[in-house]
């Protein structure tokens, strides 16, 4: 209600007061809240990594260079003068800005962030500050970012530029990854200069250029503050400060928060208490890499967007166009599939708020406050076998329940204690994610379904686990739900699992788990300061209830239990539920 009033005041002021508005509303909504408003509503953006590295596309002198393609100059230790030669043949004649923007829009994205200069130091825009730019140094001779800015303007989509402010491998004063370890740049011909020479000579002037010449950017996306100093950061921040409506991220200088934080290549297990945006690749590399076929499925990507929205964050999903200027076909297919889903279900994403639930075993929830209640969007990933969807622990008055994609179909429901049971149609209209809309009247009270000590034990279902996968590596995933839920594909020894749970009583607990293991492995289990090492013996393909050991829990309240492989003793296991039994 309070928010609604503030909005009303704002609207009235906007209409009636003209230029005076800013001053008068300052006390109501902060400047930061104002510039973040569209971004919080948008939820979904396109990241584009495009530069000279698209040409080698992960291969140098006939050799496949491991790692992300935009890092090829560093990974293959290519001398500056040699890498520079790529510009002489960079000619993306198939580039069509309008087509890229239409694709992003079709996918349901509301903004685009593109690399204006990555760590290789090459400017993808016209620059007076450095001739090492696409207009002056390539046969292409066009400014693709100008064309993109025009297309964004035409199609009403917001635009941001990525600018690698610290790392610049092309400049004597630019930083590089291991500069903080005191290691030298790989190219001995690059005679080092102080950082501020580069900051004042190139970074500051170029940032001025991108902020002045493209009709005003909505976002400035800094990256990897390696080797940054406060002096350098202040010089760049002073330029950004000239554009108070522009949003910046938290990567200019390590302690500075910017407007939003940037989990990279992973989704945080719960919402963060600050605006946040996950940046994520569709395959492994950001820049185009011709032999990177490690594509995430459309299903994974749609569910990831929903997962992020259910925690109150944004998703910036990446594509790496080719040196010809085309977005690779697998990326186009995925963007179109997401778009198809968003066309029907976008209402459950844009401008929504985080889920009021701790966890929902069958999917996710996003919500929206209305004038007289709350609208819940229930995202059903796993269609329940008995066609009864259990919404745990809510107390409210239900107004109306329907399928989002089919407005005419009203669904019946009843309460069983505090659980709302919704009667679903016989089969899922959308196997990836069917959205059910629950409109409630009055306020909504949710009792947390966080696992807790009850009947002498704490049950930690596999589908309540937070899976911490490494950004670059093999990902463990959840398969099935309810009693069938399993963590599978847990082969990478860096993957760890965490559960939140609650106990009001300390004590000694026996840790049991449902495990299947082809070979023996070792695990480390930790709660607070207490740690337990457990050995798992081969079970064959059968799931077996296994005792992992005992652990003392000396604290109470909301706690986290983590399970991680012992690096050198890991052969991969599959895991069902974990149970802590009080002795
Ligand atoms: O622009 C994309 C990446 O190029 C950039 N940020 C995203 C948005 C990025 N820079 N660094 N990192 C991401 C992570 C750094 C990874 C490293 Fe490595 C591990 C640097 C050195 C070891 C990967 C492997 C890069 C070089 C070797």
Coordinates of C-alpha atoms and ligand atoms in Angstrom, one line a residue:
X1 CA 0.0 0.0 0.0
X2 CA 2.8 2.4 1.0
X3 CA 4.6 1.6 -2.3
X4 CA 1.5 2.3 -4.2
X5 CA 1.1 5.7 -2.6
X6 CA 4.7 6.6 -3.3
X7 CA 4.1 5.6 -7.0
X8 CA 1.0 7.8 -7.1
X9 CA 2.8 10.7 -5.6
X10 CA 5.6 10.2 -8.2
X11 CA 3.2 10.1 -11.1
X12 CA 1.4 13.2 -9.9
X13 CA 4.7 15.0 -9.5
X14 CA 5.9 13.9 -12.9
X15 CA 2.8 15.2 -14.6
X16 CA 2.5 18.4 -12.7
X17 CA 5.9 19.8 -11.9
X18 CA 8.3 19.4 -14.8
X19 CA 11.9 20.2 -14.0
X20 CA 11.2 20.7 -10.3
X21 CA 10.4 17.0 -10.0
X22 CA 13.8 15.6 -9.3
X23 CA 14.3 17.7 -6.2
X24 CA 11.0 17.1 -4.7
X25 CA 11.0 13.3 -5.2
X26 CA 14.5 12.9 -4.0
X27 CA 13.3 12.4 -0.5
X28 CA 10.7 9.8 -1.6
X29 CA 12.8 7.6 -3.9
X30 CA 16.6 7.6 -4.1
X31 CA 18.4 8.5 -7.2
X32 CA 19.6 4.9 -7.4
X33 CA 16.1 3.5 -7.1
X34 CA 15.1 5.8 -9.9
X35 CA 17.7 4.7 -12.3
X36 CA 17.3 1.0 -11.4
X37 CA 13.5 1.0 -12.0
X38 CA 13.5 -0.1 -15.6
X39 CA 16.3 -2.6 -14.9
X40 CA 14.4 -4.3 -12.1
X41 CA 11.4 -4.6 -14.3
X42 CA 13.4 -5.9 -17.3
X43 CA 14.8 -9.1 -15.7
X44 CA 16.4 -10.4 -18.9
X45 CA 19.1 -9.0 -21.2
X46 CA 21.5 -10.1 -24.0
X47 CA 25.3 -10.1 -23.5
X48 CA 27.3 -9.9 -26.7
X49 CA 31.0 -10.7 -26.7
X50 CA 32.4 -9.6 -30.0
X51 CA 35.9 -8.7 -31.0
X52 CA 39.0 -9.6 -32.9
X53 CA 39.1 -13.0 -31.0
X54 CA 36.1 -14.1 -33.0
X55 CA 38.5 -14.6 -35.9
X56 CA 40.9 -17.2 -34.4
X57 CA 37.8 -18.6 -32.7
X58 CA 39.8 -20.6 -30.2
X59 CA 42.5 -21.8 -32.5
X60 CA 46.0 -20.3 -33.0
X61 CA 48.5 -21.6 -35.7
X62 CA 46.5 -24.8 -36.1
X63 CA 46.4 -25.5 -32.4
X64 CA 43.3 -25.5 -30.3
X65 CA 43.9 -23.2 -27.3
X66 CA 42.1 -24.2 -24.2
X67 CA 39.9 -21.8 -22.2
X68 CA 37.5 -19.0 -23.2
X69 CA 38.1 -17.7 -26.7
X70 CA 38.3 -14.0 -25.8
X71 CA 41.4 -14.9 -23.7
X72 CA 43.3 -16.4 -26.6
X73 CA 45.8 -13.6 -26.7
X74 CA 46.8 -14.3 -23.1
X75 CA 46.4 -18.1 -23.3
X76 CA 48.5 -18.5 -26.4
X77 CA 50.9 -15.7 -25.3
X78 CA 50.5 -13.9 -28.6
X79 CA 52.8 -10.9 -28.9
X80 CA 51.0 -7.6 -29.3
X81 CA 52.3 -6.9 -32.8
X82 CA 51.2 -10.3 -34.0
X83 CA 47.7 -10.1 -32.4
X84 CA 47.2 -6.7 -33.9
X85 CA 47.4 -8.2 -37.4
X86 CA 44.0 -9.7 -36.8
X87 CA 42.5 -6.3 -37.4
X88 CA 43.8 -6.2 -41.0
X89 CA 41.4 -9.0 -41.9
X90 CA 38.5 -8.4 -39.6
X91 CA 35.6 -7.7 -41.9
X92 CA 32.2 -8.8 -40.5
X93 CA 30.2 -8.1 -43.7
X94 CA 27.3 -10.1 -42.6
X95 CA 26.7 -7.9 -39.5
X96 CA 23.2 -6.6 -39.3
X97 CA 22.5 -4.7 -36.1
X98 CA 18.8 -4.6 -36.8
X99 CA 18.6 -8.4 -36.9
X100 CA 20.5 -8.8 -33.7
X101 CA 18.2 -6.4 -31.9
X102 CA 15.1 -8.0 -33.3
X103 CA 16.4 -11.4 -32.1
X104 CA 17.0 -10.1 -28.6
X105 CA 13.5 -8.6 -28.5
X106 CA 12.0 -11.8 -29.8
X107 CA 13.7 -13.6 -27.0
X108 CA 11.9 -11.3 -24.5
X109 CA 15.0 -9.5 -23.6
X110 CA 14.8 -5.8 -22.6
X111 CA 18.4 -4.8 -22.8
X112 CA 21.7 -5.5 -24.6
X113 CA 25.2 -5.2 -23.2
X114 CA 28.0 -5.5 -25.8
X115 CA 31.8 -5.5 -25.5
X116 CA 33.0 -2.1 -26.6
X117 CA 36.6 -3.1 -25.6
X118 CA 37.6 -6.4 -24.1
X119 CA 40.9 -7.3 -22.4
X120 CA 42.7 -7.5 -25.8
X121 CA 42.4 -3.7 -26.0
X122 CA 40.7 -3.5 -29.4
X123 CA 37.9 -0.9 -29.5
X124 CA 34.8 -2.1 -31.4
X125 CA 33.8 1.6 -31.9
X126 CA 35.2 4.7 -33.6
X127 CA 37.8 6.2 -31.3
X128 CA 40.0 9.2 -31.5
X129 CA 41.8 8.1 -28.3
X130 CA 43.3 5.0 -29.9
X131 CA 43.7 4.1 -33.6
X132 CA 43.4 0.5 -32.5
X133 CA 39.7 0.5 -33.3
X134 CA 37.4 -1.1 -35.8
X135 CA 36.8 2.0 -37.9
X136 CA 40.5 2.9 -38.4
X137 CA 42.2 -0.5 -38.3
X138 CA 40.0 -2.9 -40.2
X139 CA 38.8 -3.2 -43.8
X140 CA 35.2 -3.1 -42.4
X141 CA 35.5 0.6 -41.6
X142 CA 32.1 0.8 -40.1
X143 CA 31.2 1.5 -36.4
X144 CA 29.0 -1.5 -35.4
X145 CA 28.2 0.0 -32.0
X146 CA 26.7 3.1 -33.6
X147 CA 24.6 0.8 -35.8
X148 CA 23.6 -1.2 -32.8
X149 CA 22.7 1.9 -30.8
X150 CA 20.5 3.1 -33.7
X151 CA 18.8 -0.2 -33.9
X152 CA 18.2 -0.3 -30.2
X153 CA 16.7 3.2 -30.3
X154 CA 14.4 2.1 -33.2
X155 CA 13.2 -1.0 -31.4
X156 CA 12.9 0.5 -28.0
X157 CA 15.5 -1.8 -26.3
X158 CA 18.0 -0.5 -23.7
X159 CA 21.7 -0.5 -24.4
X160 CA 24.8 -0.9 -22.3
X161 CA 28.5 -1.2 -23.2
X162 CA 31.0 -3.5 -21.5
X163 CA 34.4 -1.8 -21.1
X164 CA 37.4 -3.6 -19.8
X165 CA 38.9 -0.7 -17.8
X166 CA 41.8 -2.4 -16.1
X167 CA 43.0 -5.3 -18.2
X168 CA 44.3 -4.0 -21.6
X169 CA 46.9 -6.4 -23.0
X170 CA 47.7 -4.0 -25.8
X171 CA 48.9 -1.1 -23.8
X172 CA 52.2 -0.7 -21.8
X173 CA 50.2 0.7 -18.8
X174 CA 47.2 -1.7 -19.1
X175 CA 46.9 -4.6 -16.6
X176 CA 46.8 -8.3 -17.2
X177 CA 45.6 -11.3 -15.1
X178 CA 48.7 -12.1 -13.1
X179 CA 50.0 -8.5 -12.7
X180 CA 49.0 -8.6 -9.0
X181 CA 51.4 -11.6 -8.5
X182 CA 54.2 -9.4 -9.9
X183 CA 54.5 -11.5 -13.0
X184 CA 55.6 -9.9 -16.3
X185 CA 53.4 -9.4 -19.4
X186 CA 54.0 -12.3 -21.8
X187 CA 55.2 -10.0 -24.5
X188 CA 58.7 -8.7 -23.6
X189 CA 58.5 -6.1 -26.4
X190 CA 55.8 -4.2 -24.5
X191 CA 57.9 -1.9 -22.4
X192 CA 55.9 -1.3 -19.2
X193 CA 54.6 2.1 -18.2
X194 CA 52.6 3.3 -15.1
X195 CA 48.9 2.3 -15.0
X196 CA 47.8 6.0 -15.0
X197 CA 49.4 6.6 -18.4
X198 CA 47.0 4.1 -19.8
X199 CA 44.0 5.3 -17.6
X200 CA 44.5 8.9 -18.6
X201 CA 45.7 8.3 -22.1
X202 CA 43.2 5.7 -23.3
X203 CA 40.6 4.4 -20.7
X204 CA 39.2 7.8 -19.6
X205 CA 39.1 9.3 -23.1
X206 CA 37.5 6.2 -24.5
X207 CA 34.9 5.9 -21.7
X208 CA 34.1 9.6 -22.5
X209 CA 33.7 8.7 -26.1
X210 CA 31.3 5.8 -25.5
X211 CA 29.2 7.8 -23.1
X212 CA 29.0 10.8 -25.4
X213 CA 28.7 9.3 -28.8
X214 CA 26.0 6.7 -28.6
X215 CA 23.0 8.6 -27.5
X216 CA 23.5 8.0 -23.8
X217 CA 24.1 4.5 -22.5
X218 CA 21.8 2.8 -20.0
X219 CA 24.5 0.6 -18.5
X220 CA 28.3 0.8 -18.2
X221 CA 29.6 -2.7 -17.5
X222 CA 33.1 -2.8 -16.0
X223 CA 35.1 -6.0 -15.8
X224 CA 37.9 -7.7 -13.9
X225 CA 39.4 -4.9 -11.6
X226 CA 42.8 -6.7 -11.7
X227 CA 45.6 -4.4 -10.8
X228 CA 43.2 -1.4 -10.4
X229 CA 44.1 1.4 -8.0
X230 CA 41.7 3.8 -6.2
X231 CA 43.2 6.6 -8.2
X232 CA 42.4 4.9 -11.5
X233 CA 38.9 4.0 -10.4
X234 CA 38.2 7.6 -9.3
X235 CA 39.3 8.9 -12.6
X236 CA 36.9 6.6 -14.4
X237 CA 34.1 7.1 -11.9
X238 CA 34.3 10.9 -12.4
X239 CA 33.4 10.3 -16.1
X240 CA 30.5 8.0 -15.2
X241 CA 29.2 10.4 -12.6
X242 CA 28.4 12.8 -15.4
X243 CA 25.6 10.4 -16.3
X244 CA 23.5 9.9 -13.2
X245 CA 20.8 8.0 -15.0
X246 CA 23.3 5.4 -16.2
X247 CA 23.6 2.1 -14.3
X248 CA 27.0 0.7 -13.5
X249 CA 28.0 -2.7 -12.1
X250 CA 30.3 -3.6 -9.2
X251 CA 33.5 -4.4 -11.2
X252 CA 35.2 -1.0 -11.4
X253 CA 37.2 -1.4 -8.2
X254 CA 36.9 -4.2 -5.8
X255 CA 35.4 -2.6 -2.7
X256 CA 32.9 -0.4 -4.7
X257 CA 29.4 -1.8 -5.0
X258 CA 28.2 0.0 -8.1
X259 CA 24.5 -0.4 -8.7
X260 CA 24.4 -4.2 -8.9
X261 CA 26.5 -7.2 -8.2
X262 CA 27.5 -9.7 -10.9
X263 CA 27.6 -13.5 -10.1
X264 CA 29.4 -14.9 -13.2
X265 CA 28.6 -18.4 -14.6
X266 CA 26.6 -19.4 -11.6
X267 CA 23.2 -18.7 -10.0
X268 CA 23.4 -17.9 -6.3
X269 CA 21.5 -20.4 -4.1
X270 CA 19.3 -17.7 -2.6
X271 CA 18.4 -14.1 -3.3
X272 CA 21.1 -11.4 -2.5
X273 CA 20.3 -8.3 -0.5
X274 CA 21.5 -6.1 -3.3
X275 CA 20.4 -5.8 -7.0
X276 CA 22.1 -8.6 -8.9
X277 CA 22.6 -9.9 -12.4
X278 CA 23.9 -13.3 -13.3
X279 CA 26.0 -13.3 -16.5
X280 CA 26.0 -16.7 -18.2
X281 CA 27.2 -18.3 -21.4
X282 CA 25.0 -20.6 -23.5
X283 CA 28.0 -22.9 -24.2
X284 CA 31.4 -22.5 -22.3
X285 CA 33.1 -19.6 -24.0
X286 CA 32.0 -15.9 -24.1
X287 CA 33.6 -15.1 -27.5
X288 CA 33.0 -17.3 -30.5
X289 CA 34.9 -20.6 -30.4
X290 CA 34.2 -22.8 -33.3
X291 CA 34.6 -26.1 -31.5
X292 CA 32.8 -25.2 -28.4
X293 CA 29.6 -27.4 -28.7
X294 CA 28.9 -27.6 -24.9
X295 CA 25.5 -26.0 -25.3
X296 CA 23.0 -25.7 -22.5
X297 CA 19.5 -26.8 -23.6
X298 CA 16.6 -24.3 -24.0
X299 CA 15.0 -26.1 -21.1
X300 CA 18.0 -25.4 -18.9
X301 CA 18.1 -21.8 -20.0
X302 CA 14.3 -21.1 -19.5
X303 CA 14.4 -22.7 -16.1
X304 CA 17.6 -20.7 -15.2
X305 CA 15.8 -17.5 -16.1
X306 CA 12.9 -18.5 -13.9
X307 CA 15.2 -19.6 -11.1
X308 CA 16.9 -16.3 -11.1
X309 CA 13.7 -14.3 -11.2
X310 CA 12.4 -16.4 -8.3
X311 CA 15.3 -15.1 -6.3
X312 CA 14.9 -11.5 -7.4
X313 CA 17.7 -11.2 -9.9
X314 CA 18.4 -10.5 -13.6
X315 CA 19.9 -12.8 -16.3
X316 CA 22.3 -11.4 -18.8
X317 CA 22.6 -14.3 -21.3
X318 CA 25.6 -14.3 -23.7
X319 CA 26.1 -14.8 -27.4
X320 CA 29.4 -14.8 -29.2
X321 CA 29.0 -13.7 -32.8
X322 CA 31.4 -14.9 -35.5
X323 CA 34.0 -12.8 -37.3
X324 CA 31.5 -12.6 -40.2
X325 CA 29.1 -10.9 -37.9
X326 CA 26.6 -13.7 -37.3
X327 CA 25.1 -15.0 -34.1
X328 CA 25.8 -18.8 -34.2
X329 CA 22.8 -20.9 -35.1
X330 CA 22.6 -22.8 -31.8
X331 CA 22.3 -19.5 -30.0
X332 CA 19.6 -18.3 -32.3
X333 CA 17.6 -21.5 -31.8
X334 CA 17.9 -21.1 -28.1
X335 CA 16.9 -17.5 -28.1
X336 CA 13.9 -18.3 -30.2
X337 CA 12.8 -21.1 -27.9
X338 CA 13.1 -18.8 -24.9
X339 CA 11.1 -16.2 -26.8
X340 CA 8.3 -18.6 -27.5
X341 CA 8.0 -19.4 -23.8
X342 CA 8.3 -15.7 -22.9
X343 CA 5.6 -14.7 -25.4
X344 CA 3.1 -16.8 -23.4
X345 CA 4.6 -16.4 -19.9
X346 CA 6.5 -13.1 -19.8
X347 CA 4.0 -11.7 -17.3
X348 CA 5.4 -14.2 -14.7
X349 CA 8.9 -12.7 -15.2
X350 CA 8.9 -9.0 -15.9
X351 CA 8.7 -6.7 -12.8
X352 CA 8.0 -9.7 -10.5
X353 CA 9.4 -10.1 -7.0
X354 CA 11.1 -13.1 -5.4
X355 CA 9.4 -16.2 -4.2
X356 CA 8.0 -16.1 -0.7
X357 CA 8.7 -19.8 -0.3
X358 CA 11.9 -21.4 1.0
X359 CA 11.9 -24.1 -1.7
X360 CA 9.3 -25.7 -3.9
X361 CA 10.2 -29.3 -4.8
X362 CA 8.3 -29.1 -8.1
X363 CA 9.6 -25.8 -9.4
X364 CA 9.8 -22.1 -8.6
X365 CA 7.6 -19.2 -7.7
X366 CA 7.6 -15.5 -8.7
X367 CA 5.2 -13.0 -7.2
X368 CA 3.6 -9.6 -7.7
X369 CA 1.9 -7.4 -5.1
X370 CA -1.5 -6.2 -6.2
X371 CA -3.8 -3.6 -4.7
X372 CA -5.7 -6.1 -2.7
X373 CA -3.4 -9.1 -2.3
X374 CA -0.6 -11.0 -4.0
X375 CA -0.4 -12.8 -7.4
X376 CA 1.7 -15.9 -7.2
X377 CA 3.2 -17.4 -10.4
X378 CA 3.8 -21.1 -9.8
X379 CA 6.4 -22.4 -12.3
X380 CA 5.9 -26.1 -12.5
X381 CA 9.0 -27.9 -13.8
X382 CA 8.0 -31.4 -12.5
X383 CA 4.3 -32.1 -13.2
X384 CA 3.0 -34.0 -10.1
X385 CA 2.0 -37.6 -10.9
X386 CA -1.3 -37.4 -9.1
X387 CA -2.0 -34.0 -10.8
X388 CA -2.2 -32.4 -7.4
X389 CA 0.2 -29.5 -6.9
X390 CA 1.0 -28.9 -3.3
X391 CA 1.8 -25.3 -2.3
X392 CA 3.2 -25.7 1.2
X393 CA 2.4 -23.6 4.2
X394 CA 0.4 -20.7 2.9
X395 CA -2.4 -19.0 4.7
X396 CA -4.5 -16.6 2.6
X397 CA -7.8 -16.3 0.8
X398 CA -7.5 -17.6 -2.8
X399 CA -9.4 -15.6 -5.3
X400 CA -8.8 -17.4 -8.5
X401 CA -6.4 -19.9 -10.0
X402 CA -5.7 -20.4 -13.7
X403 CA -3.1 -21.4 -16.2
X404 CA -1.2 -18.4 -17.4
X405 CA -1.0 -19.6 -21.0
X406 CA -4.7 -20.4 -21.1
X407 CA -6.8 -17.6 -19.4
X408 CA -10.1 -19.5 -19.7
X409 CA -9.1 -22.5 -17.7
X410 CA -9.9 -22.0 -14.0
X411 CA -8.4 -24.6 -11.6
X412 CA -10.0 -25.9 -8.5
X413 CA -8.2 -26.1 -5.2
X414 CA -8.6 -26.9 -1.5
X415 CA -6.6 -26.6 1.6
X416 CA -5.1 -29.5 3.5
X417 CA -4.0 -27.9 6.7
X418 CA -1.8 -25.0 5.6
X419 CA -1.0 -26.6 2.3
X420 CA -2.9 -25.4 -0.8
X421 CA -3.6 -28.3 -3.2
X422 CA -4.3 -27.3 -6.8
X423 CA -6.0 -29.7 -9.2
X424 CA -4.1 -29.6 -12.4
X425 CA -5.1 -30.9 -15.8
X426 CA -4.0 -34.5 -16.6
X427 CA -0.9 -33.6 -18.5
X428 CA 1.5 -30.6 -18.5
X429 CA 0.6 -28.1 -21.3
X430 CA 4.3 -27.2 -21.3
X431 CA 6.8 -29.8 -20.3
X432 CA 9.6 -27.3 -19.7
X433 CA 7.6 -25.0 -17.4
X434 CA 3.8 -24.5 -17.0
X435 CA 2.9 -21.4 -15.1
X436 CA -0.1 -21.4 -12.7
X437 CA -1.4 -18.1 -11.6
X438 CA -2.8 -17.9 -8.1
X439 CA -4.5 -14.6 -7.2
X440 CA -5.0 -14.1 -3.5
X441 CA -6.9 -11.6 -1.5
X442 CA -5.7 -10.0 1.7
X443 CA -2.2 -10.6 2.9
X444 CA -0.2 -13.7 2.3
X445 CA 1.4 -15.6 5.1
X446 CA 3.9 -18.3 4.3
X447 CA 5.3 -20.8 6.8
X448 CA 8.8 -21.7 5.8
X449 CA 9.3 -25.3 4.6
X450 CA 13.0 -25.3 5.5
X451 CA 14.0 -28.7 6.7
X452 CA 14.0 -28.8 10.5
X453 CA 14.4 -31.2 13.4
X454 CA 11.2 -33.1 13.7
X455 CA 10.6 -36.6 15.2
X456 CA 14.3 -36.8 16.0
X457 CA 15.6 -36.3 12.5
X458 CA 16.3 -33.7 9.8
X459 CA 15.5 -34.8 6.3
X460 CA 17.4 -33.0 3.5
X461 CA 15.8 -33.9 0.1
X462 CA 18.0 -34.0 -2.9
X463 CA 15.7 -31.4 -4.6
X464 CA 16.3 -29.0 -1.8
X465 CA 20.1 -29.0 -2.3
X466 CA 21.9 -26.0 -3.6
X467 CA 24.3 -27.3 -6.2
X468 CA 27.5 -25.2 -6.4
X469 CA 29.0 -26.0 -9.8
X470 CA 32.3 -24.5 -11.0
X471 CA 31.9 -21.8 -13.7
X472 CA 34.0 -23.8 -16.1
X473 CA 33.6 -27.6 -15.6
X474 CA 31.2 -30.5 -15.6
X475 CA 27.9 -29.6 -13.9
X476 CA 26.1 -31.8 -11.5
X477 CA 22.3 -31.7 -12.0
X478 CA 19.1 -32.6 -10.2
X479 CA 17.0 -35.4 -11.8
X480 CA 13.4 -36.2 -10.8
X481 CA 11.5 -35.0 -7.8
X482 CA 10.1 -36.2 -4.5
X483 CA 11.3 -39.6 -3.5
X484 CA 12.9 -40.0 -6.9
X485 CA 15.0 -36.8 -6.7
X486 CA 18.7 -37.5 -7.3
X487 CA 21.8 -35.4 -7.8
X488 CA 23.4 -37.0 -10.9
X489 CA 26.4 -36.2 -13.0
X490 CA 28.5 -35.3 -9.9
X491 CA 31.9 -36.2 -11.4
X492 CA 33.8 -32.9 -11.0
X493 CA 35.4 -32.9 -7.6
X494 CA 34.9 -29.1 -7.3
X495 CA 31.1 -29.5 -7.2
X496 CA 29.8 -29.1 -3.6
X497 CA 26.2 -29.4 -2.3
X498 CA 24.7 -27.3 0.5
X499 CA 21.4 -27.5 2.3
X500 CA 19.9 -24.9 4.7
X501 CA 18.1 -26.4 7.7
X502 CA 17.0 -25.4 11.1
X503 CA 17.4 -27.0 14.5
X504 CA 16.3 -25.7 17.8
X505 CA 18.4 -28.3 19.7
X506 CA 22.1 -29.0 19.5
X507 CA 23.3 -32.6 19.7
X508 CA 25.1 -35.4 18.1
X509 CA 23.7 -36.6 14.8
X510 CA 24.2 -39.7 12.6
X511 CA 24.5 -38.7 8.9
X512 CA 22.8 -41.1 6.5
X513 CA 22.4 -40.7 2.7
X514 CA 20.9 -42.6 -0.2
X515 CA 23.9 -43.2 -2.5
X516 CA 24.8 -45.0 -5.6
X517 CA 28.5 -45.3 -6.5
X518 CA 30.3 -47.4 -9.1
X519 CA 33.6 -47.0 -7.2
X520 CA 34.6 -45.8 -3.8
X521 CA 34.9 -42.1 -3.0
X522 CA 35.5 -39.8 -0.1
X523 CA 33.4 -36.9 1.1
X524 CA 33.8 -34.1 3.5
X525 CA 30.7 -33.0 5.4
X526 CA 30.7 -29.8 7.4
X527 CA 28.3 -28.0 9.7
X528 CA 29.7 -24.8 11.2
X529 CA 33.1 -25.7 12.6
X530 CA 32.4 -29.4 12.7
X531 CA 33.7 -31.6 9.9
X532 CA 33.3 -35.3 9.1
X533 CA 35.2 -37.3 6.5
X534 CA 33.2 -40.2 5.0
X535 CA 34.1 -43.0 2.8
X536 CA 31.6 -44.4 0.3
X537 CA 32.0 -47.9 -1.0
X538 CA 30.9 -49.1 -4.4
X539 CA 27.2 -49.9 -4.4
X540 CA 26.9 -50.8 -8.1
X541 CA 24.0 -49.0 -9.8
X542 CA 21.7 -49.7 -6.8
X543 CA 20.8 -46.9 -4.4
X544 CA 21.7 -47.9 -0.9
X545 CA 21.1 -46.1 2.4
X546 CA 24.6 -45.5 3.7
X547 CA 25.8 -44.3 7.1
X548 CA 28.3 -41.5 6.5
X549 CA 29.3 -41.0 10.1
X550 CA 28.5 -38.8 13.1
X551 CA 28.6 -35.1 13.5
X552 CA 28.2 -32.8 16.5
X553 CA 26.0 -29.8 16.0
X554 CA 26.7 -27.4 18.8
X555 CA 24.8 -24.4 17.5
X556 CA 21.1 -23.8 16.8
X557 CA 19.0 -21.8 14.4
X558 CA 19.3 -21.6 10.6
X559 CA 22.4 -23.6 9.6
X560 CA 24.1 -24.8 6.5
X561 CA 25.4 -28.3 5.9
X562 CA 27.9 -28.7 3.0
X563 CA 29.1 -31.9 1.3
X564 CA 32.1 -31.8 -0.9
X565 CA 34.3 -34.4 -2.5
X566 CA 37.9 -35.1 -1.2
X567 CA 39.8 -34.0 -4.4
X568 CA 42.0 -37.0 -4.8
X569 CA 39.5 -39.6 -3.7
X570 CA 36.7 -38.9 -6.0
X571 CA 35.1 -41.2 -8.6
X572 CA 31.7 -39.6 -8.7
X573 CA 28.5 -40.7 -6.9
X574 CA 24.7 -40.2 -7.3
X575 CA 22.9 -38.9 -4.2
X576 CA 19.4 -39.0 -3.0
X577 CA 18.2 -37.6 0.3
X578 CA 20.5 -37.0 3.3
X579 CA 19.1 -37.6 6.8
X580 CA 20.5 -36.4 10.1
X581 CA 19.3 -38.6 12.9
X582 CA 19.6 -37.3 16.5
X583 CA 21.3 -39.7 18.8
Ligands
LIG1 O1 34.2 -11.1 -20.4 C1 34.0 -12.4 -19.9 C2 35.3 -13.0 -19.5 O2 36.3 -12.9 -20.5 C3 35.7 -12.1 -18.3 N1 34.4 -11.7 -17.7 C4 33.4 -12.3 -18.5 C5 32.1 -11.5 -18.4 C6 36.5 -12.8 -17.4 N2 37.7 -12.5 -17.2 N3 38.2 -13.3 -16.3 N4 37.4 -14.1 -16.0 C7 36.3 -13.9 -16.6 C8 37.6 -15.2 -15.1 C9 39.0 -15.5 -15.1 C10 39.4 -16.7 -15.2 C11 40.8 -17.0 -15.2 FE1 41.8 -17.9 -16.5 C12 41.3 -18.2 -14.6 C13 41.9 -16.2 -15.5 C14 43.1 -16.9 -15.3 C15 42.7 -18.2 -14.8 C16 40.5 -18.5 -17.9 C17 41.4 -19.4 -17.7 C18 41.1 -17.4 -18.3 C19 42.4 -17.6 -18.4 C20 42.6 -18.9 -18.0

